[in-house]
mmCIF file of C-alpha atoms in Angstrom:
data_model
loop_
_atom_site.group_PDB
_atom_site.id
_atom_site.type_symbol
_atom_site.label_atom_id
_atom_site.label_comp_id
_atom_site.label_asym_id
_atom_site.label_seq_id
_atom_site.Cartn_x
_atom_site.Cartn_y
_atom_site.Cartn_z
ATOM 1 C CA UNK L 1 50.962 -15.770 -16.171
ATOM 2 C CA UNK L 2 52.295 -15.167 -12.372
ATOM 3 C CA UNK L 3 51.300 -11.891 -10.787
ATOM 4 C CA UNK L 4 54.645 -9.983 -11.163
ATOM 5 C CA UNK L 5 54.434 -11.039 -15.109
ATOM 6 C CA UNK L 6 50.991 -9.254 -15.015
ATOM 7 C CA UNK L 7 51.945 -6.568 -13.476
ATOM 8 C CA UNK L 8 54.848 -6.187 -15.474
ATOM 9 C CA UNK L 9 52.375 -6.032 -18.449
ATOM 10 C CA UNK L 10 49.869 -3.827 -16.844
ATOM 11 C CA UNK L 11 52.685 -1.384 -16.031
ATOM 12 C CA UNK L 12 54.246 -1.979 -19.607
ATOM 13 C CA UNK L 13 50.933 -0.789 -21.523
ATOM 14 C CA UNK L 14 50.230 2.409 -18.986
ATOM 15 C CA UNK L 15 53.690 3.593 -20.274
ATOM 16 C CA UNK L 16 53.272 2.978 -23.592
ATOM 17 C CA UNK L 17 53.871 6.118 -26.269
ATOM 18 C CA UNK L 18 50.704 6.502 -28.313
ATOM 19 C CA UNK L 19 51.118 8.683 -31.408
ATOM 20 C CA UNK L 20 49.584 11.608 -31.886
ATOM 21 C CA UNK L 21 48.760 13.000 -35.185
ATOM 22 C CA UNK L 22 46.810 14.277 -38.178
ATOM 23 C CA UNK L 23 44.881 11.478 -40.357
ATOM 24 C CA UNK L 24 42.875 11.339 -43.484
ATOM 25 C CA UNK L 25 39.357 9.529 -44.143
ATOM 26 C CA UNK L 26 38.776 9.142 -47.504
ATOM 27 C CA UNK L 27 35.900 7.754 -49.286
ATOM 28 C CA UNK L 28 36.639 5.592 -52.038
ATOM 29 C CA UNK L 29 33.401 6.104 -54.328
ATOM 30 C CA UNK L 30 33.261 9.709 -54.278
ATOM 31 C CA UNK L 31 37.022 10.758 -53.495
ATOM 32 C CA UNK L 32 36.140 13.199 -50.455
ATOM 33 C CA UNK L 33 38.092 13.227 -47.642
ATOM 34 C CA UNK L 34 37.975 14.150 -44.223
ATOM 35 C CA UNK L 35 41.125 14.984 -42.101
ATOM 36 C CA UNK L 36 41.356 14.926 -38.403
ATOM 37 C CA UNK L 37 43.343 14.816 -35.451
ATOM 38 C CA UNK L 38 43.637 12.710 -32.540
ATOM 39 C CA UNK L 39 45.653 12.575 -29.453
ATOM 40 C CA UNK L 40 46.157 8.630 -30.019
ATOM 41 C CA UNK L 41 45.982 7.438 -33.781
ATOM 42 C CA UNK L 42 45.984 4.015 -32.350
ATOM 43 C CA UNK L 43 42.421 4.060 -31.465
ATOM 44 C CA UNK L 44 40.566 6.506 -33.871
ATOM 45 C CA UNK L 45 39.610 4.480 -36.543
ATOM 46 C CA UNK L 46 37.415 2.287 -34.101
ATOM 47 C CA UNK L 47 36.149 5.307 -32.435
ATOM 48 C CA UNK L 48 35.257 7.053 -35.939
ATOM 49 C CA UNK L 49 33.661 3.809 -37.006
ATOM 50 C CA UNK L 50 31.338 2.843 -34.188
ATOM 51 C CA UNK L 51 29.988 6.506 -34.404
ATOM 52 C CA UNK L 52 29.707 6.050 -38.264
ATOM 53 C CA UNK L 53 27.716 2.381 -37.977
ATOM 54 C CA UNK L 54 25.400 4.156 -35.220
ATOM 55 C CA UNK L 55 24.401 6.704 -37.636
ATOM 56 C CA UNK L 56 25.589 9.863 -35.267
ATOM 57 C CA UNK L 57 29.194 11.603 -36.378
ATOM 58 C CA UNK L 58 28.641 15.222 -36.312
ATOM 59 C CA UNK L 59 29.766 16.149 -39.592
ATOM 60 C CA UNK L 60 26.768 15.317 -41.540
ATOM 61 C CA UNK L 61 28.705 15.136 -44.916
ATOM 62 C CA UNK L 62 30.630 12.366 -43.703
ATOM 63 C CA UNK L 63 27.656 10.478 -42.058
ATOM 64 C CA UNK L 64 25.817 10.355 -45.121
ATOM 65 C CA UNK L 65 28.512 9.255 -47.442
ATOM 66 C CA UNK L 66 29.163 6.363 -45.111
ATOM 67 C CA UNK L 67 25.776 5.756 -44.829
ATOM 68 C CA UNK L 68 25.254 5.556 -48.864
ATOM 69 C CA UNK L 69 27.814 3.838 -49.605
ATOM 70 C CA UNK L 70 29.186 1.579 -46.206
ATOM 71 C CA UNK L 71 32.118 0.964 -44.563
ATOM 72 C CA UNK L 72 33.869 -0.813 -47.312
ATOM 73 C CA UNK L 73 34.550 2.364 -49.342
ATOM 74 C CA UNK L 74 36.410 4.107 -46.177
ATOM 75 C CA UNK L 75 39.939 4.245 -45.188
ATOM 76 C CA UNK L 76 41.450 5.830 -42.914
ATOM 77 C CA UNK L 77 45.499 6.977 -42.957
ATOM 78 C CA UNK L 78 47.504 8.862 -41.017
ATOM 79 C CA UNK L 79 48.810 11.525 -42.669
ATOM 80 C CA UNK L 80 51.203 13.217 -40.172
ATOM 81 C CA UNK L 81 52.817 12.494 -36.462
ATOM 82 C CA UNK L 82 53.976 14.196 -33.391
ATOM 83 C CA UNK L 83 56.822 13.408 -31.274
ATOM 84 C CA UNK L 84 55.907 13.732 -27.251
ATOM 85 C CA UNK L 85 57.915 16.704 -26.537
ATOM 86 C CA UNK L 86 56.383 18.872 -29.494
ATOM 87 C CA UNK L 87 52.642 18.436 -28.069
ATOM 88 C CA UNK L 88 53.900 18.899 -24.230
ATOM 89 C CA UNK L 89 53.007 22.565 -23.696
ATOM 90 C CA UNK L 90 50.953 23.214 -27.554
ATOM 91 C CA UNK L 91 49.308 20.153 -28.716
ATOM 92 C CA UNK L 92 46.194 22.191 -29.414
ATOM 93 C CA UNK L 93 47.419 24.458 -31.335
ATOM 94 C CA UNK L 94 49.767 22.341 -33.104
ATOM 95 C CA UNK L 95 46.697 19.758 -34.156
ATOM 96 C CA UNK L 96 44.566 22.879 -35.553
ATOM 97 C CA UNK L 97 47.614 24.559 -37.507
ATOM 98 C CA UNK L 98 48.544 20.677 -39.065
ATOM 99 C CA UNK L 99 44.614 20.038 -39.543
ATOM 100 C CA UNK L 100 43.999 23.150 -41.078
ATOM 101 C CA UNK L 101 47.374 22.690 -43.548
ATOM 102 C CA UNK L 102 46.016 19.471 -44.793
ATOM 103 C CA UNK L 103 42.827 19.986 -45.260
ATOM 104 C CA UNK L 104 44.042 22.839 -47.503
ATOM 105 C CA UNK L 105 46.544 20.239 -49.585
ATOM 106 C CA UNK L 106 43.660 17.979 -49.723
ATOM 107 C CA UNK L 107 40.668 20.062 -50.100
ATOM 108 C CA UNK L 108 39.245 18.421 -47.467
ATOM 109 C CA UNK L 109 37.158 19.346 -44.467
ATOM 110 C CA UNK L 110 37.775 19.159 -40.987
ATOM 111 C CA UNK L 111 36.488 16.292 -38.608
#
């Protein structure tokens, strides 16, 4: 790869859109669910994992159904995006409004 084709590609991924959204864990032994937001859905199931397999997400419910029954009973799906121009100015309000909607449809609880 020449330098202006990497730079092209650097430049290429900084300006990348990353979707926003609402998502749903769900455990597939017990049926709970979780449901979430996260600034970039592209990323959160890794992030959500590695804090599951170290044994320290903050929602304790969650933590110890992973921990009974493993990764291999959890799936994660997005449930609901954003466009950029609806989060400019009130993404923070926006993700607890969506959040708390689904987590009403699903009887969930919030991560």
């Amino acid at each position: 790869m020449t330098p202006d084709q990497r730079k092209a590609a650097v430049a290429a991924y900084k300006e990348r859109k990353t979707p926003a959204g609402i998502f749903a864990v769900t455990c597939a032994a017990t049926g709970e669910r979780w449901i979430g937001c996260a600034p970039d859905l592209d990323k959160i199931q890794n992030r959500l994992w590695f804090t599951l397999r170290q044994g320290g997400h903050r929602r304790g419910g969650l933590q110890a159904a992973w921990t009974a029954h493993g990764a291999e009973a959890f799936s994660l799906d997005v449930i609901e995006t954003f466009d950029d121009e609806t989060l400019t100015y009130v993404r923070d309000r926006v993700f607890a409004e969506r959040q708390a909607h689904w987590c009403a449809v699903h009887g969930a609880e919030a991560i």
